[in-house]
Coordinates of C-alpha atoms and ligand atoms in Angstrom, one line a residue:
M457 CA 111.6 80.1 80.4
S458 CA 109.6 77.5 82.3
A459 CA 109.4 74.1 80.6
V460 CA 106.0 73.1 79.4
L461 CA 104.4 70.3 77.6
A462 CA 105.9 70.1 74.2
N463 CA 103.2 70.9 71.7
P464 CA 104.3 70.8 68.1
P465 CA 105.3 74.3 66.9
A466 CA 102.7 76.0 64.8
T467 CA 105.2 76.7 62.0
S468 CA 108.3 74.7 61.2
H469 CA 110.6 77.7 61.2
E470 CA 109.7 79.8 64.2
Q471 CA 110.4 78.7 67.8
E472 CA 107.0 79.4 69.5
E473 CA 106.2 79.6 73.2
P474 CA 104.5 76.3 74.0
T475 CA 100.8 76.8 74.5
T476 CA 100.1 74.5 77.4
I477 CA 101.6 73.8 80.7
D478 CA 101.1 70.7 82.9
G479 CA 100.7 70.2 86.6
F480 CA 104.3 69.0 87.1
H481 CA 105.6 72.3 85.7
L482 CA 103.1 74.4 87.5
V483 CA 104.2 72.9 90.8
I484 CA 107.9 73.5 89.9
D485 CA 107.3 77.1 88.7
A486 CA 105.3 77.9 91.8
L487 CA 108.1 76.7 94.1
K488 CA 110.7 78.5 92.1
L489 CA 108.7 81.7 92.0
N490 CA 108.8 81.6 95.8
G491 CA 112.5 81.1 96.1
I492 CA 112.5 77.4 96.8
D493 CA 115.8 76.1 95.5
T494 CA 116.0 72.6 97.1
I495 CA 113.7 69.6 97.4
F496 CA 114.5 66.7 99.8
G497 CA 112.7 63.6 98.8
L498 CA 112.4 60.0 97.5
P499 CA 111.1 59.2 94.1
G500 CA 108.4 56.7 93.0
I501 CA 104.8 56.8 91.6
P502 CA 103.4 59.4 91.1
I503 CA 106.2 61.9 91.7
T504 CA 109.3 60.3 90.0
D505 CA 108.9 62.6 87.0
L506 CA 108.4 65.6 89.3
T507 CA 111.9 65.0 90.8
R508 CA 113.5 64.7 87.4
M509 CA 111.7 67.7 86.0
A510 CA 112.5 69.8 89.1
Q511 CA 116.2 68.9 88.7
A512 CA 116.0 69.8 85.0
E513 CA 114.5 73.1 85.9
G514 CA 117.4 74.0 88.2
I515 CA 116.0 73.0 91.6
R516 CA 118.5 70.9 93.7
V517 CA 116.9 67.6 94.4
I518 CA 118.5 65.6 97.3
S519 CA 117.3 62.1 97.1
F520 CA 117.2 60.0 100.3
R521 CA 117.0 56.3 101.2
H522 CA 114.1 56.8 103.5
E523 CA 111.4 59.5 103.6
Q524 CA 111.8 60.2 107.3
H525 CA 115.3 61.5 106.8
A526 CA 114.2 63.6 103.8
G527 CA 111.5 65.0 106.0
N528 CA 114.0 65.7 108.8
A529 CA 116.3 67.4 106.3
A530 CA 113.4 69.6 105.2
A531 CA 112.6 70.6 108.8
A532 CA 116.2 71.5 109.6
A533 CA 116.5 73.5 106.3
G534 CA 113.4 75.4 107.4
F535 CA 114.9 76.1 110.8
L536 CA 118.2 77.3 109.3
T537 CA 116.7 79.5 106.5
Q538 CA 113.2 80.6 107.6
K539 CA 112.1 79.3 104.2
P540 CA 109.8 76.2 104.4
G541 CA 111.9 73.1 103.7
I542 CA 110.3 70.9 101.1
C543 CA 110.0 67.1 101.5
L544 CA 108.5 65.2 98.5
T545 CA 107.2 61.6 98.9
V546 CA 105.1 59.0 97.1
S547 CA 101.7 58.0 98.4
A548 CA 100.6 56.0 101.5
P549 CA 103.8 54.3 102.8
G550 CA 106.1 57.1 101.6
F551 CA 103.7 59.7 103.0
L552 CA 103.6 57.9 106.3
N553 CA 107.4 57.7 106.5
G554 CA 107.5 61.4 106.0
L555 CA 104.8 62.1 108.5
T556 CA 106.9 61.5 111.6
A557 CA 109.2 64.3 110.4
L558 CA 106.3 66.6 109.7
A559 CA 104.8 66.0 113.1
N560 CA 108.3 66.6 114.7
A561 CA 108.8 69.8 112.7
T562 CA 105.4 71.1 113.9
T563 CA 106.3 70.2 117.5
N564 CA 109.6 72.1 117.2
C565 CA 108.1 75.1 115.4
F566 CA 110.2 74.4 112.2
P567 CA 108.6 75.4 108.9
M568 CA 108.4 72.6 106.3
I569 CA 106.0 71.4 103.7
L570 CA 105.5 67.7 103.1
I571 CA 104.3 67.3 99.5
S572 CA 103.0 63.8 98.8
G573 CA 101.6 62.3 95.7
S574 CA 98.3 60.5 96.4
S575 CA 95.8 58.1 94.7
E576 CA 92.7 59.2 92.9
R577 CA 90.0 60.8 95.1
E578 CA 87.2 58.8 93.4
I579 CA 88.7 55.5 94.3
V580 CA 90.1 56.5 97.7
D581 CA 86.7 58.0 98.8
L582 CA 84.8 54.8 97.8
Q583 CA 87.7 52.7 99.3
Q584 CA 87.9 50.7 96.1
G585 CA 91.5 49.6 96.6
D586 CA 93.8 51.9 94.5
Y587 CA 97.5 51.5 94.3
E588 CA 98.8 52.8 97.7
E589 CA 95.4 54.0 98.6
M590 CA 95.1 56.2 101.7
D591 CA 93.1 59.2 102.8
Q592 CA 96.3 61.1 103.4
L593 CA 94.8 64.5 104.0
A594 CA 92.7 63.3 106.8
I595 CA 95.6 61.4 108.4
A596 CA 98.0 64.4 108.2
K597 CA 95.5 67.0 109.5
P598 CA 95.9 66.4 113.3
L599 CA 99.6 66.1 113.0
C600 CA 100.5 69.4 111.4
K601 CA 99.7 73.1 111.4
A602 CA 97.7 73.0 108.2
A603 CA 96.8 70.6 105.4
Y604 CA 95.6 71.3 101.9
R605 CA 94.7 69.3 98.7
V606 CA 94.9 70.6 95.2
L607 CA 92.5 69.0 92.6
H608 CA 92.8 71.3 89.6
A609 CA 95.9 72.6 87.8
Q610 CA 94.6 76.2 88.0
D611 CA 94.7 76.0 91.9
I612 CA 98.3 74.9 92.2
G613 CA 99.5 78.5 92.7
V614 CA 97.0 79.1 95.5
G615 CA 97.8 75.7 97.1
I616 CA 101.5 76.4 97.2
A617 CA 101.0 80.0 98.4
R618 CA 98.8 78.8 101.2
A619 CA 101.2 76.1 102.2
I620 CA 104.1 78.6 102.3
R621 CA 102.2 81.1 104.4
A622 CA 100.9 78.5 106.8
A623 CA 104.4 77.1 107.3
V624 CA 106.2 80.4 108.1
S625 CA 103.7 82.9 109.4
G626 CA 103.0 83.2 113.1
R627 CA 104.4 80.2 115.0
P628 CA 106.1 78.2 112.2
G629 CA 105.3 74.6 111.7
G630 CA 104.7 71.7 109.3
V631 CA 102.2 71.8 106.4
Y632 CA 100.9 68.9 104.4
L633 CA 100.1 69.4 100.7
D634 CA 98.3 66.6 99.0
L635 CA 98.8 66.3 95.2
P636 CA 96.8 63.5 93.5
A637 CA 98.5 61.7 90.6
K638 CA 96.0 63.0 88.1
L639 CA 96.8 66.6 88.9
F640 CA 100.4 66.3 87.5
A641 CA 99.2 65.4 84.0
Q642 CA 96.4 68.0 83.8
T643 CA 97.2 70.8 81.4
M644 CA 96.1 74.3 81.0
E645 CA 96.8 77.2 78.7
A646 CA 100.4 78.3 79.4
A647 CA 99.8 82.0 79.8
A648 CA 96.8 81.4 82.1
G649 CA 98.9 78.9 84.0
K650 CA 101.7 81.4 84.6
K651 CA 99.2 84.0 85.7
S652 CA 97.6 81.6 88.2
L653 CA 100.9 81.3 90.2
I654 CA 101.4 83.5 93.3
R655 CA 104.5 85.1 94.5
V656 CA 103.8 85.2 98.2
V657 CA 104.3 88.8 99.5
D658 CA 105.6 89.1 103.0
P659 CA 105.1 85.4 104.0
A660 CA 106.0 85.9 107.7
P661 CA 104.7 89.4 108.5
R662 CA 106.3 91.1 111.5
Q663 CA 104.1 91.1 114.5
I664 CA 104.7 94.3 116.5
P665 CA 104.1 93.9 120.2
A666 CA 101.8 96.3 122.0
T667 CA 103.5 99.2 123.7
D668 CA 101.8 98.6 127.0
A669 CA 102.9 94.9 127.0
V670 CA 106.5 96.1 126.4
R671 CA 106.2 98.6 129.2
R672 CA 104.7 96.0 131.6
A673 CA 107.6 93.7 130.9
L674 CA 110.3 96.4 131.5
D675 CA 108.6 97.6 134.7
L676 CA 108.6 94.0 136.0
L677 CA 112.2 93.5 135.0
K678 CA 113.3 96.7 136.8
T679 CA 112.0 95.3 140.1
A680 CA 114.1 92.2 139.8
K681 CA 116.9 91.5 142.3
K682 CA 117.8 88.3 140.6
P683 CA 116.8 88.5 137.0
L684 CA 117.5 85.7 134.4
I685 CA 117.0 85.5 130.6
L686 CA 116.2 82.2 129.1
L687 CA 116.9 81.9 125.3
G688 CA 115.1 79.1 123.4
K689 CA 115.3 77.9 119.9
G690 CA 112.5 80.3 118.8
A691 CA 115.1 83.0 119.5
A692 CA 117.6 81.2 117.4
Y693 CA 115.1 80.8 114.6
A694 CA 114.1 84.5 114.6
Q695 CA 117.5 85.6 113.3
A696 CA 117.5 88.7 115.5
D697 CA 121.0 87.8 116.7
A698 CA 122.5 91.3 117.1
D699 CA 119.5 92.7 119.0
I700 CA 119.3 89.7 121.3
R701 CA 123.0 90.1 122.1
A702 CA 122.4 93.8 122.7
L703 CA 119.5 93.1 125.0
V704 CA 121.5 90.6 127.1
E705 CA 124.6 92.9 127.2
R706 CA 122.8 96.2 127.9
T707 CA 120.7 94.7 130.7
G708 CA 123.7 92.8 132.1
I709 CA 121.3 90.0 133.0
P710 CA 122.7 86.5 133.3
Y711 CA 121.2 84.1 130.6
L712 CA 120.7 80.4 130.0
P713 CA 120.5 79.1 126.5
M714 CA 118.3 76.1 125.7
S715 CA 120.2 73.5 123.7
M716 CA 119.5 74.9 120.2
A717 CA 119.9 78.5 121.4
K718 CA 123.5 77.7 122.3
G719 CA 125.8 80.0 120.3
L720 CA 123.3 82.8 120.0
L721 CA 125.9 84.4 122.3
P722 CA 129.1 82.4 122.5
D723 CA 128.9 79.9 125.3
T724 CA 132.1 81.4 126.7
H725 CA 130.3 84.7 127.2
A726 CA 130.8 86.2 130.7
Q727 CA 127.0 86.5 131.3
S728 CA 126.3 82.8 130.4
A729 CA 125.0 81.1 133.5
A730 CA 125.0 77.6 131.9
A731 CA 127.6 76.3 134.3
A732 CA 125.4 77.4 137.2
R733 CA 122.1 76.3 135.7
S734 CA 120.5 74.6 138.7
Y735 CA 121.4 77.6 140.9
V736 CA 120.0 80.3 138.7
L737 CA 116.8 78.4 138.0
Q738 CA 116.2 78.0 141.8
E739 CA 117.2 81.4 142.8
A740 CA 116.0 83.8 140.1
D741 CA 113.1 86.1 141.0
V742 CA 112.1 87.3 137.5
V743 CA 112.7 85.2 134.4
M744 CA 112.4 86.5 130.9
L745 CA 111.7 83.7 128.4
I746 CA 112.6 84.5 124.8
G747 CA 111.3 81.9 122.3
A748 CA 111.3 79.1 124.9
R749 CA 108.2 77.1 126.1
L750 CA 107.8 76.1 129.8
N751 CA 107.4 72.5 128.7
W752 CA 109.1 69.3 130.2
L753 CA 112.5 70.6 129.2
L754 CA 112.0 73.4 131.7
S755 CA 110.2 71.2 134.3
H756 CA 107.0 73.0 133.4
G757 CA 108.2 76.1 135.2
K758 CA 107.5 74.7 138.7
G759 CA 108.6 72.2 141.3
K760 CA 112.0 71.5 142.8
T761 CA 114.0 72.7 139.7
W762 CA 112.5 76.2 140.1
G763 CA 112.9 76.6 143.8
G764 CA 111.3 79.8 145.3
P765 CA 108.5 81.9 143.8
K766 CA 109.2 83.8 140.6
Q767 CA 107.5 85.9 138.0
F768 CA 107.8 85.3 134.3
I769 CA 108.0 87.6 131.3
Q770 CA 107.4 85.6 128.1
I771 CA 108.2 86.7 124.6
D772 CA 106.5 84.6 122.0
I773 CA 104.6 84.8 118.8
A774 CA 101.9 82.5 119.9
P775 CA 99.4 84.1 122.4
T776 CA 98.0 80.7 123.4
E777 CA 101.5 79.7 124.7
I778 CA 101.0 82.1 127.6
D779 CA 99.9 80.6 130.9
S780 CA 100.3 77.1 129.5
N781 CA 102.0 75.8 132.6
V782 CA 102.3 78.6 135.1
A783 CA 100.9 82.2 135.3
I784 CA 102.8 84.6 133.1
A785 CA 103.0 88.1 134.7
A786 CA 104.1 89.9 131.6
P787 CA 103.4 88.4 128.2
V788 CA 104.9 90.1 125.2
I789 CA 103.3 88.8 122.0
G790 CA 105.0 89.4 118.7
D791 CA 107.9 88.3 116.6
I792 CA 111.1 88.1 118.6
G793 CA 112.9 90.6 116.3
S794 CA 110.2 93.2 116.9
C795 CA 109.8 92.4 120.6
V796 CA 113.5 92.6 121.4
S797 CA 113.9 95.8 119.4
A798 CA 110.9 97.4 121.3
L799 CA 112.4 96.3 124.6
L800 CA 115.8 97.9 123.7
T801 CA 114.0 101.1 122.7
G802 CA 111.9 101.1 125.9
M803 CA 114.9 100.5 128.1
G804 CA 116.4 103.9 127.3
S805 CA 120.0 104.7 128.1
A806 CA 120.0 104.5 131.9
W807 CA 119.3 100.9 132.7
A808 CA 120.6 99.7 136.0
K809 CA 122.6 96.4 135.9
P810 CA 121.5 93.6 138.2
P811 CA 122.7 93.7 141.8
A812 CA 126.4 92.6 142.1
E813 CA 125.6 90.0 144.8
W814 CA 123.5 88.1 142.2
T815 CA 126.1 88.1 139.5
A816 CA 128.9 87.4 141.9
A817 CA 127.1 84.4 143.4
I818 CA 126.6 83.0 139.9
D819 CA 130.2 83.6 139.0
E820 CA 131.4 81.8 142.1
R821 CA 129.4 78.7 141.2
K822 CA 130.4 78.9 137.6
D823 CA 134.0 79.0 138.5
K824 CA 133.7 76.0 140.8
N825 CA 131.8 73.9 138.3
L826 CA 134.0 74.9 135.3
S827 CA 137.2 74.0 137.2
K828 CA 135.7 70.6 138.2
M829 CA 134.7 70.0 134.5
A830 CA 138.2 71.0 133.3
V831 CA 139.8 68.2 135.4
T832 CA 137.3 65.7 134.0
L833 CA 137.9 66.8 130.5
A834 CA 141.7 66.7 130.8
A835 CA 141.6 63.0 131.8
R836 CA 142.5 60.5 129.1
P837 CA 141.0 57.2 130.3
S838 CA 141.3 54.0 128.3
P839 CA 138.9 53.1 126.8
M840 CA 137.5 56.6 126.2
N841 CA 134.5 57.8 128.2
F842 CA 131.9 60.3 127.0
Q843 CA 133.8 63.3 128.5
S844 CA 137.2 62.5 127.1
A845 CA 135.9 61.9 123.6
L846 CA 133.8 65.0 123.8
S847 CA 136.7 67.2 125.0
V848 CA 138.3 66.4 121.6
I849 CA 135.2 67.5 119.7
R850 CA 134.9 70.6 122.0
D851 CA 138.4 71.6 120.8
A852 CA 137.6 70.9 117.2
V853 CA 134.5 73.1 117.3
K854 CA 136.5 75.9 119.1
A855 CA 138.9 75.8 116.1
R856 CA 136.0 75.8 113.6
P857 CA 133.2 77.8 115.2
D858 CA 131.4 77.9 111.8
A859 CA 130.9 74.1 111.8
I860 CA 127.4 72.8 112.5
V861 CA 127.0 70.3 115.3
V862 CA 124.2 67.7 115.0
N863 CA 123.6 65.7 118.2
E864 CA 121.4 62.8 119.3
G865 CA 121.6 59.9 121.8
A866 CA 121.0 59.9 125.5
N867 CA 124.3 60.2 127.3
T868 CA 126.0 61.3 124.1
L869 CA 123.4 64.1 123.9
D870 CA 123.4 65.2 127.5
F871 CA 127.2 65.3 127.8
A872 CA 127.7 67.0 124.4
R873 CA 125.2 69.7 125.2
S874 CA 127.1 70.7 128.3
I875 CA 130.7 70.0 127.1
V876 CA 130.8 71.2 123.5
D877 CA 130.7 75.0 123.5
M878 CA 129.0 76.8 120.6
Y879 CA 130.1 80.2 119.4
E880 CA 127.7 81.2 116.6
P881 CA 123.9 81.2 116.2
R882 CA 122.1 78.2 114.7
K883 CA 125.1 75.9 114.7
R884 CA 123.5 73.3 116.9
L885 CA 120.8 70.9 115.7
D886 CA 119.5 68.2 118.0
V887 CA 116.7 66.0 119.2
G888 CA 114.5 69.0 120.1
T889 CA 111.2 69.1 121.9
W890 CA 110.4 65.5 121.6
G891 CA 113.8 64.1 122.3
I892 CA 113.4 62.1 119.2
M893 CA 116.0 59.6 117.9
G894 CA 116.5 59.5 114.1
I895 CA 117.1 63.1 113.2
G896 CA 120.9 62.7 112.8
M897 CA 121.6 62.1 109.2
G898 CA 118.7 64.1 107.8
F899 CA 119.7 67.1 109.8
A900 CA 123.4 66.6 108.9
V901 CA 122.5 66.4 105.1
A902 CA 120.4 69.6 105.3
A903 CA 123.0 71.5 107.3
A904 CA 125.7 70.6 104.8
V905 CA 123.5 71.3 101.7
V906 CA 122.0 74.6 103.0
T907 CA 125.2 76.1 104.5
G908 CA 128.1 74.4 102.8
K909 CA 129.9 74.4 106.2
P910 CA 131.5 71.3 107.8
V911 CA 129.1 69.2 109.8
I912 CA 130.0 67.2 112.9
A913 CA 127.3 64.7 113.8
I914 CA 127.8 63.5 117.4
E915 CA 125.8 60.3 117.6
G916 CA 125.0 57.6 120.2
D917 CA 125.4 54.2 118.5
S918 CA 121.7 53.5 119.0
A919 CA 120.7 57.0 117.7
F920 CA 122.9 56.6 114.6
G921 CA 121.1 53.3 113.7
F922 CA 117.8 55.1 113.1
S923 CA 119.2 56.9 110.0
G924 CA 122.5 55.2 109.4
M925 CA 121.7 54.1 105.8
E926 CA 121.8 57.8 104.8
V927 CA 125.6 57.6 104.9
E928 CA 125.2 56.5 101.3
T929 CA 123.3 59.8 100.6
I930 CA 126.1 61.7 102.3
C931 CA 128.7 59.9 100.1
R932 CA 126.6 60.3 96.9
Y933 CA 126.4 64.1 97.3
N934 CA 130.0 64.2 98.7
L935 CA 128.9 66.3 101.7
P936 CA 131.4 67.6 104.3
V937 CA 129.9 65.5 107.1
C938 CA 131.9 63.9 109.8
I939 CA 129.9 61.4 111.9
V940 CA 131.3 60.4 115.2
V941 CA 129.5 57.3 116.6
F942 CA 129.9 57.0 120.3
N943 CA 130.0 53.2 120.3
N944 CA 129.3 51.8 123.8
N945 CA 127.7 48.6 122.4
G946 CA 124.1 49.5 123.1
V947 CA 121.2 51.8 124.1
Y948 CA 122.5 53.9 127.0
R949 CA 125.4 51.3 127.6
G950 CA 126.4 47.9 126.6
T951 CA 126.4 45.8 129.7
D952 CA 122.8 44.9 130.4
V953 CA 122.0 41.2 130.8
N954 CA 118.9 39.2 130.0
A955 CA 117.2 38.7 133.4
S956 CA 115.7 35.4 132.3
G957 CA 119.2 33.9 131.7
G958 CA 118.0 33.0 128.2
A959 CA 120.1 33.0 125.0
D960 CA 118.9 36.4 123.7
V961 CA 120.9 39.4 124.7
A962 CA 119.1 42.1 126.8
P963 CA 116.8 44.5 124.7
T964 CA 119.3 47.4 125.1
V965 CA 122.4 45.5 123.9
F966 CA 123.9 45.5 120.4
V967 CA 126.5 43.4 118.6
K968 CA 129.7 43.9 120.6
N969 CA 132.6 45.9 119.0
A970 CA 130.7 46.7 115.8
R971 CA 132.7 48.6 113.2
Y972 CA 130.4 51.4 112.1
D973 CA 133.4 52.9 110.2
K974 CA 133.1 50.1 107.6
L975 CA 129.6 51.3 106.7
M976 CA 131.1 54.6 105.5
E977 CA 133.9 52.8 103.6
A978 CA 131.3 50.7 101.8
F979 CA 130.2 53.8 99.9
G980 CA 133.6 55.3 99.3
G981 CA 133.8 57.6 102.4
V982 CA 136.5 57.6 105.0
G983 CA 136.2 55.2 107.9
V984 CA 138.2 55.7 111.1
H985 CA 138.4 53.3 114.0
A986 CA 139.3 55.4 117.1
T987 CA 140.1 53.7 120.3
T988 CA 142.0 56.7 121.8
A989 CA 141.4 60.4 122.1
D990 CA 144.4 61.0 119.9
E991 CA 143.0 58.8 117.1
L992 CA 139.7 60.6 117.4
E993 CA 141.4 64.0 117.3
R994 CA 143.4 63.1 114.2
G995 CA 140.4 61.6 112.4
L996 CA 138.3 64.6 113.1
A997 CA 141.0 67.1 112.0
E998 CA 141.5 65.3 108.7
A999 CA 137.7 65.1 108.1
I1000 CA 137.2 68.8 108.6
A1001 CA 140.3 69.7 106.6
S1002 CA 139.4 67.4 103.6
G1003 CA 135.6 67.9 103.7
R1004 CA 135.3 64.2 102.8
P1005 CA 132.4 62.2 104.2
T1006 CA 133.9 60.5 107.3
L1007 CA 132.6 58.2 110.0
I1008 CA 134.6 57.8 113.1
N1009 CA 133.8 54.7 115.2
A1010 CA 134.7 56.1 118.6
V1011 CA 135.0 53.2 121.1
I1012 CA 133.5 54.3 124.4
D1013 CA 133.7 52.4 127.7
E1014 CA 130.5 50.2 127.5
T1015 CA 129.9 50.7 131.2
A1016 CA 130.0 54.5 131.0
G1017 CA 126.3 55.3 130.2
T1018 CA 123.4 56.0 132.5
E1019 CA 119.9 54.7 131.8
S1020 CA 118.1 57.4 129.8
G1021 CA 121.0 59.9 130.3
R1022 CA 119.9 62.7 132.5
I1023 CA 116.1 62.0 132.3
T1024 CA 116.2 58.7 134.2
S1025 CA 113.5 60.1 136.5
L1026 CA 111.0 60.1 133.6
N1027 CA 111.0 56.2 133.4
P1028 CA 107.8 54.8 134.9
S1029 CA 109.8 52.5 137.3
A1030 CA 111.6 55.5 138.7
A1031 CA 108.2 57.3 139.2
K1032 CA 107.0 54.1 141.1
K1033 CA 110.0 54.4 143.5
K1034 CA 109.3 58.1 144.3
Ligands
LIG1576 P1 113.3 75.4 123.4 O1 113.0 73.9 123.1 O2 114.6 75.9 122.9 O3 113.0 75.8 124.8 P2 110.7 75.8 122.2 O4 110.6 75.1 121.0 O5 110.0 75.2 123.4 O6 112.2 76.2 122.5 O7 110.0 77.2 122.1 C1 110.1 78.0 120.9 C2 109.1 79.1 121.0 O8 109.4 80.1 120.1 C3 107.7 78.6 120.6 O9 106.7 78.9 121.6 C4 107.4 79.5 119.3 O10 106.0 79.9 119.3 C5 108.3 80.6 119.5 N1 108.7 81.3 118.3 C6 109.2 80.7 117.2 N2 109.6 81.6 116.3 C7 109.3 82.8 116.8 C8 109.5 84.1 116.3 N3 110.0 84.4 115.1 N4 109.0 85.1 117.1 C9 108.5 84.8 118.3 N5 108.4 83.6 118.8 C10 108.8 82.6 118.1
LIG1577 C1 112.1 57.6 117.8 C2 114.1 56.2 123.1 C3 116.0 57.6 123.8 S1 117.7 57.7 123.8 C4 117.8 56.3 122.9 C5 116.6 55.8 122.7 C6 116.4 54.5 121.9 C7 119.2 55.8 122.4 C8 120.2 55.9 123.5 O1 121.4 55.2 123.2 P1 122.5 55.8 122.3 O2 123.2 56.9 123.3 O3 122.0 56.5 121.1 O4 123.5 54.7 122.0 P2 124.0 56.7 124.6 O5 124.9 57.9 124.5 O6 123.1 56.8 125.8 O7 124.7 55.4 124.6 N1 112.6 55.9 119.5 C9 112.6 57.3 119.2 N2 113.0 58.2 120.0 C10 113.4 57.9 121.2 N3 113.8 58.9 122.0 C11 113.5 56.6 121.7 C12 113.1 55.6 120.8 C13 115.5 56.5 123.2

């Protein structure tokens, strides 16, 4: 039974159904009716009671220390589950804190709904200075996929249904839902209230590709001498894991995973061309993109990275993505599950594998690069460098392939992406399309809450600082999260100097030899100070075995990092030198 406003019973003996229901409970019931079982948020006026009542009604409420991290958690939950992650905030400042995560979710095509309480319309619209006054709907609109406001209790069901549909249908993204304070206290007749709620039927309808589009793609693929498949995080999101693997294996085409598509097929798969990435991008003649955009992460599909001329097949749910950077010869528009299944059917049983010269040339380069990497990974320098510390984590993930890896930083990100192999789909969460710092603890909390699996957060020391206070949240909910801070005393590295010779340290430098492990200890978690690969290995093994919140302060050579990791060339001063 849904909780409703307590009206005095009509008779003293009989327990009657309450006759009215308020806005708080309509919101909660509408979410529950649609299978939403978790809210990530931060309480305050006007939504404090909503968090309490939601918890009382059986929704798990994960309360954060800053809304941006609650928002990031909602986004990651959306990516992992295909259900919109819910972030709940107070008005103006709380809303703004959550907005970064909403915009980031939209950019990454992750479904989430930011629900913010807001001030009264009458006062906001006349700009009369309400408590935390802000025209939130107008501000959210350009930063998300859709934005709605509900003014009347009887429209709550429609508002939540529209928000859910907008978040998960077509290209997924972030939705803003504005709920003014007055709405929560509104009441309506209970039976009518219940009837006004909507259980969304088929929220993300399949989108079947046209048969001629599938045929065109297969015809082009057949002509390829050097075909390549590129898997993006859209392919990971789609949860069409078995068919994607079948497509790769039945075609025999080498593939490259984008960072969050790692593990869709195990990184150790014979057809993975990741260790020969530059070579295959340069040489391929036909490239099939599955849920990956030709944005900056793929050098916009042109220029030196891509070498000679090539033709593209692109599988995507968003028709306007096609031709965004270069001409696409064979677009296939639909949901990835339906598209990949149609391709498999269309291929028939007699599909010729790619020419052996192509796959042999890739294997040769792979072997060379992997042997070189094995030597680097085996080294045990003191202090640790990025590679020696990451080789420990690589082994830990190999032993626990169900663990989720969260990863941010510059060098810490770039090295981890290539060193730490993933074995299962949707086990890697990272800085995504924007290369944003600050996703770390929000993503880690969501991964632990949604999956119950161990989480290893591989964090640059600067990156960790953006969300570091959420270690309290991790301890409060006793989540199986092990954070490894790659502590090299600064942003990128710790050795920059102030060019003026003044007393301030350089803008990229932090307090030397900081003990991030103590931060975890402050809240009752386990802190480990690791100066060697052995200490790191022991700390990580214990954290994964115990499931206790752990922070390992991994001391990394402060000279080891490169400015901006592998994207140094994007710095304006580098462009000037070109
Ligand atoms: P990556 O960063 O891994 O290269 P992107 O985020 O650039 O990946 O691209 C993801 C693409 O996947 C987007 O263009 C999005 O429209 C698409 N997409 C997301 N979900 C689906 C789906 N279920 N079916 C088809 N395309 C999808
Ligand atoms: C929201 C700019 C990119 S990478 C980075 C910053 C500040 C931190 C790099 O140092 P870290 O890693 O984490 O110590 P490492 O391994 O190189 O030592 N603000 C936002 N997003 C981004 N991307 C930045 C700033 C940036």
